[in-house]
Amino acid sequence: MRTTLYCSHFRMAFKHSNVLVCAPLEHRSIQEMSASMEKAKSEGADIVELCLDSIPASSLAIPEEVGRLIMQRTLPSVVSFRLNSPRITKGGCKTTCLQVLKRALELDVEFVEMDYEVALDANMAFMYKRSKSKIIVSSYFNGERPSTEKLGDLVALMQSTGADVIKLEIAVDFITDIPPIFTMLTHCQVPLIAVAVGSRGLISQLLGPKYGGFLVYGSLEEKPVPGLPTIASLRQVYKLEHVNPNTKVFGLISNPVGHSKGPLLHNPTFRHTGYDGIYVPMLVDDIKKFFKTYICSDYAGFSVGIPHKEAAVTCCDEVHPMAKSIGAVNTIIRRPLDGKLVGYNTDCEASISAIEDALRERKFTGNGAQTSPLYGKIFVLVGAGGAGRALAFGAKGRGARVFIFNRNYERAKSLADAVSGEALPYECLEKFCPEKGMILANSSAIGMDPNSHQSPIPKESLKAYELVFDAVYTPKNTRLLKEAAEVGAIVVSGVEMFLRQALGQFKLFTGGLAPEGFMRKLVLEQF
């Protein structure tokens, strides 16, 4: 069962005026499909797709069962039987397909979906005798990189069937394959559903309403599908009914990207401030190719995550001096006046200020007139990536003595040289203890879900540290932080860094708007 957001002239028949959420139901029995329809309804779906090709032919051979499912539907429905679907078992019966579709039309189901090849069959003449049902003709595009020309030719052929709605399922290897799909959504003369299949295709659904997409698919909470948002996220986080052609697009460029809490924070804050924007996850493999592909001014700003923060520097037309000295960018803005990409780093101040404030809360009084409680302290950094560079430069700027440990020693040495610090082999981290009361900062991905059982350092070694900071924020309370608290250290979660860097980003995204109280409340509710 899929969830679809539906925006077209047919939408007036439904309760939501701008967007329909449709859930595709794929089950091995009619009974399971019926039960899932109720779940979809409770989660906020407006319409469901009954994927009858997923049900064994022996069950479909009982006309009463199929008829009962359709007649007792509790949501408007798309009845689909795809001979070319990967769901169907080898040797799927075309006769069964025709029987199912004909029965659905006889019962006036809202939509009937069939393969393009089936729609061309002379035996499908009965589809033109329908009274109320609308016909969706679909095709699966696979095997080559989609282009506007190839998709346009396919759409023209599909239009000739007399379809009310056209649907394209398109296999994409990279997020940079998606723009031709948006072009087709914008210019197609017939209502168009377009689905970029797979985890890299997620934005084809989230941005579909911006380009006039007929349906946006999503999944049930209990049956997540790569590349499809859940019904709950569509309703509660993205609220696509607010998206329109003028909506500015912001997003997280990262790989992986599924762990990000950015959409949970930025999207509600856009609505709270009245800013017409949407923030989406963008699973990017090649950041340089991404920026060469997404050049439209509507793509207005980006957060940059693992592993792209250093490479992002070379993608920018201009880089803020702090970000340039760090050698890592976590925020990119497309300047409205000239379209130039400008890079910033909000990680540095976010992480260092979070550590300083935690130390001050313990009534740190050392260092006399020095303003930072980090001054003169040993600052042990694990990781030498983009976040690590921000921490290293921030700590050095506050007068700390920086020691860097990284699995790749050469990267640690390069960063240590840049901040006049010292790099040591990663294997020495466990026993490193030149003095008590040090600061430990983990900027690596060690301990991040789904590997939350891991920690970069044994519990016994944590006794040497006054404060332990972990840039990982999923989970909020990592194993490293739990064990640090157990030995009496001050702990600072990556959630605090996440909030502070997001505040800086939101100011850059919107030109000054950043409601700290509202955003902090959101973070406390979501983490």
Coordinates of C-alpha atoms in Angstrom, one line a residue:
M1 CA 0.0 0.0 0.0
R2 CA 1.4 3.4 -1.0
T3 CA 0.5 6.8 0.2
T4 CA -0.1 9.4 -2.4
L5 CA -0.4 13.1 -2.2
Y6 CA -2.7 14.1 -4.9
C7 CA -3.0 17.6 -6.5
S8 CA -5.0 18.1 -9.6
H9 CA -8.5 19.0 -10.8
F10 CA -9.8 15.7 -9.5
R11 CA -8.8 16.7 -6.0
M12 CA -12.1 18.6 -5.5
A13 CA -13.8 15.2 -4.8
F14 CA -11.7 14.8 -1.7
K15 CA -11.6 16.5 1.7
H16 CA -8.1 18.1 1.2
S17 CA -8.2 20.8 -1.3
N18 CA -4.5 21.0 -2.2
V19 CA -2.9 17.6 -1.6
L20 CA -4.0 14.0 -1.5
V21 CA -2.0 11.4 0.4
C22 CA -2.2 7.9 -1.2
A23 CA -1.0 4.7 0.4
P24 CA 0.0 1.7 -1.8
L25 CA -1.1 -1.6 -0.2
E26 CA 1.0 -4.7 -1.2
H27 CA -0.1 -7.8 0.7
R28 CA -0.4 -11.6 0.2
S29 CA -4.1 -11.7 1.1
I30 CA -7.2 -9.6 0.6
Q31 CA -7.8 -9.6 4.3
E32 CA -4.4 -8.1 5.1
M33 CA -5.0 -5.4 2.5
S34 CA -8.4 -4.5 4.0
A35 CA -6.8 -4.2 7.4
S36 CA -4.0 -2.0 6.1
M37 CA -6.5 0.3 4.5
E38 CA -7.8 1.1 8.0
K39 CA -4.3 1.8 9.2
A40 CA -3.7 4.1 6.2
K41 CA -6.8 6.0 7.0
S42 CA -5.9 6.4 10.6
E43 CA -2.4 7.7 9.7
G44 CA -3.9 10.4 7.4
A45 CA -4.1 8.9 3.9
D46 CA -6.7 10.3 1.5
I47 CA -6.5 7.5 -1.0
V48 CA -5.1 4.0 -1.2
E49 CA -3.7 1.9 -4.0
L50 CA -4.9 -1.7 -3.9
C51 CA -2.0 -3.5 -5.5
L52 CA -3.9 -6.6 -6.5
D53 CA -1.0 -8.1 -8.5
S54 CA 0.7 -8.7 -5.1
I55 CA -2.0 -11.2 -4.1
P56 CA -1.7 -14.9 -5.3
A57 CA -3.8 -15.6 -8.4
S58 CA -5.7 -18.3 -6.5
S59 CA -7.3 -15.7 -4.2
L60 CA -8.1 -13.4 -7.1
A61 CA -9.9 -16.2 -8.9
I62 CA -12.7 -15.7 -6.4
P63 CA -14.6 -12.7 -7.9
E64 CA -16.6 -12.2 -4.7
E65 CA -13.5 -11.6 -2.7
V66 CA -12.2 -8.9 -5.0
G67 CA -15.6 -7.4 -5.2
R68 CA -16.0 -7.3 -1.4
L69 CA -12.7 -5.6 -1.0
I70 CA -13.6 -2.9 -3.5
M71 CA -17.2 -2.4 -2.3
Q72 CA -16.2 -2.3 1.4
R73 CA -13.3 0.2 0.9
T74 CA -13.2 2.9 3.5
L75 CA -11.0 5.3 1.4
P76 CA -11.1 6.3 -2.3
S77 CA -9.0 3.8 -4.1
V78 CA -6.7 3.0 -7.1
V79 CA -7.1 -0.6 -8.1
S80 CA -3.9 -1.7 -9.9
F81 CA -2.8 -4.9 -11.5
R82 CA 0.7 -4.5 -13.1
L83 CA 1.8 -7.4 -15.3
N84 CA 5.3 -5.7 -15.4
S85 CA 5.5 -5.1 -11.7
P86 CA 8.3 -6.7 -9.7
R87 CA 5.7 -7.7 -7.1
I88 CA 4.0 -10.3 -9.4
T89 CA 5.2 -13.9 -9.5
K90 CA 6.8 -15.1 -12.7
G91 CA 4.3 -16.0 -15.3
G92 CA 1.6 -13.6 -14.1
C93 CA -1.7 -14.2 -15.9
K94 CA -3.0 -11.5 -18.2
T95 CA -6.5 -13.0 -18.1
T96 CA -6.6 -12.5 -14.3
C97 CA -5.4 -8.9 -14.9
L98 CA -8.2 -8.1 -17.3
Q99 CA -10.8 -9.8 -15.0
V100 CA -9.7 -7.7 -12.0
L101 CA -9.6 -4.4 -13.9
K102 CA -12.9 -5.0 -15.5
R103 CA -14.5 -5.9 -12.2
A104 CA -13.1 -2.7 -10.6
L105 CA -14.6 -0.6 -13.4
E106 CA -17.9 -2.3 -13.0
L107 CA -17.9 -1.3 -9.3
D108 CA -17.0 2.4 -10.2
V109 CA -13.8 2.4 -8.2
E110 CA -12.2 5.9 -8.3
F111 CA -9.1 4.9 -10.3
V112 CA -8.0 1.9 -12.2
E113 CA -4.3 1.5 -13.0
M114 CA -2.9 -0.6 -15.8
D115 CA 0.4 -1.1 -17.7
Y116 CA 0.9 0.9 -20.9
E117 CA 1.2 -2.4 -22.8
V118 CA -2.1 -3.6 -21.4
A119 CA -3.9 -0.3 -22.3
L120 CA -2.8 -0.9 -25.9
D121 CA -4.5 -4.3 -26.0
A122 CA -7.6 -4.6 -28.1
N123 CA -9.2 -6.6 -25.4
M124 CA -9.2 -3.4 -23.2
A125 CA -12.0 -1.7 -25.2
F126 CA -14.2 -2.1 -22.2
M127 CA -12.2 0.6 -20.4
Y128 CA -13.8 3.2 -22.6
K129 CA -17.3 2.2 -21.5
R130 CA -16.7 3.1 -17.8
S131 CA -19.1 5.5 -16.1
K132 CA -17.2 7.1 -13.2
S133 CA -13.7 5.5 -12.9
K134 CA -10.6 7.3 -14.1
I135 CA -7.9 5.4 -15.9
I136 CA -4.2 5.6 -14.9
V137 CA -1.8 4.2 -17.5
S138 CA 1.6 3.4 -16.1
S139 CA 5.0 2.5 -17.3
Y140 CA 8.3 1.6 -15.7
F141 CA 11.4 3.3 -17.1
N142 CA 14.6 1.4 -16.4
G143 CA 18.0 0.6 -17.8
E144 CA 19.2 4.1 -18.9
R145 CA 19.6 7.5 -17.4
P146 CA 16.3 9.4 -17.8
S147 CA 16.3 12.5 -20.0
T148 CA 13.6 15.0 -20.8
E149 CA 13.5 13.9 -24.4
K150 CA 13.2 10.2 -23.6
L151 CA 10.5 10.8 -21.0
G152 CA 8.7 13.2 -23.2
D153 CA 8.5 10.6 -26.0
L154 CA 7.2 8.0 -23.6
V155 CA 4.6 10.3 -22.2
A156 CA 3.4 11.2 -25.7
L157 CA 2.9 7.5 -26.5
M158 CA 1.0 7.0 -23.3
Q159 CA -1.2 9.9 -23.9
S160 CA -2.4 8.3 -27.1
T161 CA -4.2 5.6 -25.0
G162 CA -6.8 8.1 -23.8
A163 CA -5.6 7.8 -20.2
D164 CA -7.0 10.3 -17.7
V165 CA -3.7 10.1 -15.7
I166 CA -0.2 9.0 -16.7
K167 CA 2.2 7.4 -14.2
L168 CA 5.9 6.9 -14.6
E169 CA 8.0 4.8 -12.3
I170 CA 11.6 5.7 -13.0
A171 CA 14.7 3.9 -11.8
V172 CA 17.4 6.4 -10.8
D173 CA 20.9 5.8 -9.8
F174 CA 21.7 9.3 -8.5
I175 CA 19.8 12.3 -7.2
T176 CA 21.1 14.1 -10.2
D177 CA 18.9 11.9 -12.5
I178 CA 15.7 13.5 -11.1
P179 CA 15.5 17.0 -12.7
P180 CA 14.0 15.7 -16.0
I181 CA 11.2 14.2 -14.0
F182 CA 10.4 17.7 -12.6
T183 CA 10.5 19.1 -16.1
M184 CA 7.9 16.5 -17.2
L185 CA 5.7 17.3 -14.2
T186 CA 5.7 20.9 -15.1
H187 CA 5.0 20.6 -18.8
C188 CA 2.9 17.4 -19.2
Q189 CA -0.6 18.2 -20.7
V190 CA -2.2 15.2 -18.9
P191 CA -2.2 14.8 -15.1
L192 CA 1.1 13.0 -14.3
I193 CA 2.3 10.9 -11.4
A194 CA 6.1 10.5 -11.3
V195 CA 8.0 8.3 -8.9
A196 CA 11.8 8.1 -8.8
V197 CA 12.4 4.6 -7.4
G198 CA 14.8 4.1 -4.5
S199 CA 16.3 6.1 -1.6
R200 CA 17.9 8.6 -4.0
G201 CA 14.5 9.4 -5.4
L202 CA 12.8 10.7 -2.2
I203 CA 12.7 14.3 -3.3
S204 CA 10.6 13.3 -6.4
Q205 CA 7.8 12.8 -3.9
L206 CA 8.5 15.6 -1.4
L207 CA 8.8 18.2 -4.2
G208 CA 6.2 16.7 -6.5
P209 CA 3.5 19.3 -5.5
K210 CA 5.8 22.2 -6.3
Y211 CA 6.0 21.0 -9.9
G212 CA 2.3 20.0 -10.3
G213 CA 2.5 16.3 -9.6
F214 CA -0.8 14.5 -9.5
L215 CA 0.1 12.1 -6.7
V216 CA 2.9 11.8 -4.2
Y217 CA 3.4 8.3 -2.7
G218 CA 4.2 7.5 0.9
S219 CA 4.2 4.4 3.1
L220 CA 2.7 3.1 6.2
E221 CA 4.6 3.6 9.4
E222 CA 5.0 -0.1 9.9
K223 CA 6.1 -0.8 6.3
P224 CA 8.7 1.8 5.3
V225 CA 9.7 1.8 1.6
P226 CA 13.1 3.3 0.4
G227 CA 12.4 6.5 -1.4
L228 CA 8.9 6.9 0.0
P229 CA 8.1 9.2 2.9
T230 CA 5.8 7.9 5.5
I231 CA 2.2 9.1 5.7
A232 CA 2.9 10.5 9.1
S233 CA 5.9 12.6 7.9
L234 CA 3.9 13.9 5.0
R235 CA 1.1 15.1 7.2
Q236 CA 3.0 16.2 10.3
V237 CA 6.5 17.3 9.1
Y238 CA 6.4 18.3 5.4
K239 CA 2.7 19.4 5.2
L240 CA 2.9 19.4 1.4
E241 CA -0.4 21.2 1.2
H242 CA 1.6 24.4 1.8
V243 CA 4.0 23.7 -1.1
N244 CA 3.5 25.7 -4.3
P245 CA 5.5 26.7 -7.4
N246 CA 7.1 29.6 -5.5
T247 CA 8.3 27.6 -2.5
K248 CA 12.0 27.8 -1.9
V249 CA 13.8 24.5 -1.5
F250 CA 16.4 23.8 1.2
G251 CA 17.9 20.5 2.1
L252 CA 20.6 18.4 3.7
I253 CA 23.3 17.2 1.3
S254 CA 24.7 14.0 2.9
N255 CA 25.4 10.3 2.6
P256 CA 23.8 8.7 4.6
V257 CA 20.9 11.1 5.1
G258 CA 18.2 9.0 6.8
H259 CA 19.4 9.9 10.3
S260 CA 18.9 13.6 9.9
K261 CA 16.5 15.5 12.2
G262 CA 16.8 18.6 10.1
P263 CA 13.4 18.2 8.5
L264 CA 11.8 17.9 11.9
L265 CA 13.2 21.3 12.9
H266 CA 13.4 23.4 9.8
N267 CA 10.0 22.7 8.3
P268 CA 7.9 23.6 11.3
T269 CA 10.1 26.7 11.8
F270 CA 9.5 27.8 8.2
R271 CA 5.7 27.6 8.9
H272 CA 6.1 29.3 12.3
T273 CA 7.9 32.3 10.8
G274 CA 5.6 32.4 7.7
Y275 CA 8.6 31.7 5.3
D276 CA 7.6 29.8 2.2
G277 CA 10.2 27.1 2.2
I278 CA 10.6 23.3 2.5
Y279 CA 13.6 21.4 3.9
V280 CA 14.2 17.9 2.5
P281 CA 16.8 15.1 2.8
M282 CA 19.1 14.9 -0.3
L283 CA 21.1 11.7 -0.6
V284 CA 24.1 12.9 -2.6
D285 CA 27.0 10.8 -3.9
D286 CA 28.8 13.5 -5.9
I287 CA 28.5 17.0 -4.5
K288 CA 30.2 18.7 -7.4
K289 CA 27.8 17.1 -9.9
F290 CA 24.9 17.9 -7.7
F291 CA 25.6 21.7 -7.8
K292 CA 26.2 21.5 -11.6
T293 CA 22.7 19.9 -11.9
Y294 CA 20.6 21.8 -9.4
I295 CA 21.2 25.4 -10.6
C296 CA 17.7 26.8 -10.3
S297 CA 17.3 29.8 -8.0
D298 CA 14.5 28.0 -6.2
Y299 CA 17.1 25.7 -4.6
A300 CA 18.1 28.4 -2.2
G301 CA 20.1 26.8 0.6
F302 CA 21.7 23.7 1.9
S303 CA 23.0 22.0 5.0
V304 CA 26.1 19.9 4.2
G305 CA 26.8 16.7 6.1
I306 CA 29.0 13.6 6.0
P307 CA 31.1 13.2 3.9
H308 CA 30.8 16.4 1.9
K309 CA 31.8 19.2 4.2
E310 CA 35.4 19.6 2.9
A311 CA 34.5 19.0 -0.7
A312 CA 31.8 21.6 -0.4
V313 CA 34.4 24.3 -0.1
T314 CA 35.4 23.8 -3.7
C315 CA 31.8 24.0 -4.9
C316 CA 31.3 27.5 -3.6
D317 CA 31.9 30.8 -5.5
E318 CA 32.7 32.5 -2.2
V319 CA 33.6 31.1 1.2
H320 CA 33.3 32.9 4.5
P321 CA 36.7 33.5 6.1
M322 CA 36.0 31.3 9.1
A323 CA 34.9 28.4 6.9
K324 CA 37.8 29.0 4.6
S325 CA 40.3 28.8 7.4
I326 CA 38.6 25.6 8.8
G327 CA 38.5 24.1 5.3
A328 CA 35.0 22.8 5.8
V329 CA 31.5 24.2 4.9
N330 CA 28.3 23.0 6.5
T331 CA 26.0 25.6 5.1
I332 CA 25.6 26.9 1.5
I333 CA 23.4 29.8 0.4
R334 CA 22.5 30.6 -3.1
R335 CA 22.7 34.4 -3.1
P336 CA 19.5 35.8 -4.6
L337 CA 21.1 38.8 -6.3
D338 CA 23.5 36.9 -8.5
G339 CA 22.9 33.2 -7.9
K340 CA 26.4 32.7 -6.4
L341 CA 27.0 29.9 -3.9
V342 CA 28.3 31.2 -0.6
G343 CA 29.7 28.8 2.0
Y344 CA 29.6 29.2 5.8
N345 CA 30.5 27.1 8.8
T346 CA 28.1 27.2 11.7
D347 CA 29.5 24.0 13.3
C348 CA 32.5 25.7 14.9
E349 CA 30.7 28.2 17.1
A350 CA 27.9 25.8 17.8
S351 CA 30.1 23.1 19.2
I352 CA 32.6 25.2 21.1
S353 CA 30.0 27.5 22.7
A354 CA 28.1 24.4 23.8
I355 CA 31.2 23.0 25.5
E356 CA 32.1 26.4 27.1
D357 CA 28.6 26.9 28.5
A358 CA 28.6 23.4 30.0
L359 CA 31.9 24.2 31.7
R360 CA 30.7 27.5 33.0
E361 CA 27.6 25.9 34.5
R362 CA 30.0 23.9 36.7
K363 CA 31.2 27.3 38.0
F364 CA 34.6 27.0 36.3
T365 CA 36.7 29.8 37.7
G366 CA 40.2 29.0 36.5
N367 CA 42.4 30.9 34.0
G368 CA 42.0 34.3 35.7
A369 CA 41.1 37.0 33.1
Q370 CA 40.8 34.6 30.2
T371 CA 37.3 34.5 28.8
S372 CA 37.1 30.9 27.7
P373 CA 37.2 28.0 30.1
L374 CA 39.0 26.0 27.4
Y375 CA 42.1 28.2 27.6
G376 CA 45.2 26.1 28.4
K377 CA 43.3 22.8 28.6
I378 CA 44.1 19.7 26.6
F379 CA 41.5 19.2 24.0
V380 CA 41.4 15.6 22.7
L381 CA 39.6 15.3 19.3
V382 CA 38.5 12.0 17.8
G383 CA 37.9 12.4 14.0
A384 CA 39.4 14.7 11.4
G385 CA 36.5 15.2 9.0
G386 CA 34.5 18.3 8.5
A387 CA 33.0 18.4 12.0
G388 CA 36.4 17.6 13.4
R389 CA 38.0 20.5 11.6
A390 CA 35.4 22.9 13.0
L391 CA 36.1 21.6 16.6
A392 CA 39.8 21.8 16.1
F393 CA 39.9 25.3 14.9
G394 CA 37.3 26.4 17.5
A395 CA 39.3 24.9 20.3
K396 CA 42.6 26.4 19.1
G397 CA 40.9 29.8 18.8
R398 CA 40.0 29.5 22.5
G399 CA 43.5 28.8 23.5
A400 CA 43.3 25.0 24.0
R401 CA 46.1 22.5 23.3
V402 CA 44.7 20.3 20.6
F403 CA 45.5 16.6 20.2
I404 CA 43.9 14.7 17.3
F405 CA 43.2 11.0 16.9
N406 CA 41.9 9.6 13.6
R407 CA 41.9 6.1 12.0
N408 CA 43.6 7.7 9.0
Y409 CA 46.7 9.2 10.7
E410 CA 47.7 11.3 7.7
R411 CA 44.3 13.2 7.9
A412 CA 44.9 13.7 11.7
K413 CA 48.4 15.0 11.0
S414 CA 47.2 17.4 8.3
L415 CA 44.6 18.9 10.6
A416 CA 47.0 19.0 13.6
D417 CA 49.5 21.0 11.5
A418 CA 46.8 23.4 10.5
V419 CA 45.9 24.2 14.1
S420 CA 49.5 23.9 15.6
G421 CA 48.3 20.8 17.4
E422 CA 49.6 17.3 17.7
A423 CA 48.4 14.1 15.9
L424 CA 48.8 10.7 17.5
P425 CA 48.1 7.2 16.3
Y426 CA 44.5 6.2 16.9
E427 CA 45.7 3.1 18.8
C428 CA 47.2 5.4 21.5
L429 CA 43.8 7.1 22.4
E430 CA 42.9 4.5 25.0
K431 CA 46.0 5.1 27.2
F432 CA 46.5 8.8 26.4
C433 CA 46.5 10.6 29.8
P434 CA 49.2 13.4 30.1
E435 CA 47.0 15.0 32.8
K436 CA 43.6 14.9 34.4
G437 CA 40.7 17.2 33.6
M438 CA 41.0 17.1 29.8
I439 CA 38.3 17.7 27.3
L440 CA 37.2 14.9 24.9
A441 CA 35.3 15.6 21.7
N442 CA 34.1 12.9 19.4
S443 CA 33.5 14.2 15.9
S444 CA 33.5 10.8 14.2
A445 CA 30.4 8.7 13.3
I446 CA 31.3 6.1 16.0
G447 CA 28.2 5.4 18.1
M448 CA 25.7 6.7 15.5
D449 CA 22.6 4.6 14.9
P450 CA 22.5 1.9 13.9
N451 CA 25.8 1.2 15.6
S452 CA 24.8 2.8 18.9
H453 CA 26.6 0.0 20.8
Q454 CA 30.0 1.4 19.8
S455 CA 32.2 4.0 21.6
P456 CA 35.5 5.5 20.4
I457 CA 37.1 5.0 23.9
P458 CA 36.8 2.5 26.8
K459 CA 34.8 3.6 29.8
E460 CA 37.9 3.3 32.1
S461 CA 39.8 5.8 30.0
L462 CA 37.1 8.4 30.4
K463 CA 38.1 9.1 34.0
A464 CA 40.8 11.4 32.8
Y465 CA 38.3 13.8 31.3
E466 CA 36.4 16.7 32.9
L467 CA 34.0 17.0 30.0
V468 CA 33.0 14.7 27.1
F469 CA 31.3 16.0 24.0
D470 CA 29.8 13.8 21.3
A471 CA 28.8 15.3 17.9
V472 CA 26.6 12.3 17.3
Y473 CA 23.0 13.1 18.0
T474 CA 21.2 10.0 16.9
P475 CA 20.9 8.6 19.5
K476 CA 20.7 11.6 21.8
N477 CA 22.4 9.8 24.7
T478 CA 25.2 7.8 23.0
R479 CA 27.2 5.0 24.7
L480 CA 30.1 7.4 25.0
L481 CA 28.0 10.0 26.9
K482 CA 26.4 7.4 29.2
E483 CA 29.7 6.0 30.2
A484 CA 31.2 9.4 30.7
A485 CA 28.4 10.4 33.0
E486 CA 28.9 7.2 35.0
V487 CA 32.5 8.1 35.7
G488 CA 31.5 11.7 36.7
A489 CA 32.4 13.7 33.7
I490 CA 30.3 16.6 32.4
V491 CA 28.6 15.5 29.2
V492 CA 27.4 17.6 26.2
S493 CA 25.2 15.9 23.7
G494 CA 25.4 16.5 19.9
V495 CA 21.8 17.6 20.2
E496 CA 22.9 20.9 21.6
M497 CA 25.4 21.4 18.8
F498 CA 22.7 20.4 16.3
L499 CA 20.4 23.0 17.7
R500 CA 23.0 25.8 17.7
Q501 CA 24.3 25.1 14.3
A502 CA 20.7 24.9 13.0
L503 CA 19.9 28.3 14.5
G504 CA 22.9 29.7 12.6
Q505 CA 21.8 28.0 9.4
F506 CA 18.2 29.2 9.7
K507 CA 19.3 32.8 10.0
L508 CA 21.3 32.3 6.8
F509 CA 18.4 30.6 5.0
T510 CA 15.9 33.3 5.8
G511 CA 18.0 36.4 6.1
G512 CA 17.7 36.8 9.8
L513 CA 14.7 34.9 11.1
A514 CA 15.5 32.4 13.8
P515 CA 13.1 31.9 16.7
E516 CA 15.4 30.3 19.3
G517 CA 12.7 29.5 21.8
F518 CA 10.5 27.8 19.3
M519 CA 13.4 25.8 17.8
R520 CA 14.7 24.7 21.2
K521 CA 11.2 23.5 22.2
L522 CA 11.0 21.5 18.9
V523 CA 14.3 19.9 19.6
L524 CA 13.4 18.9 23.1
E525 CA 10.2 17.4 21.8
Q526 CA 11.8 15.5 18.9
F527 CA 14.9 14.1 20.5

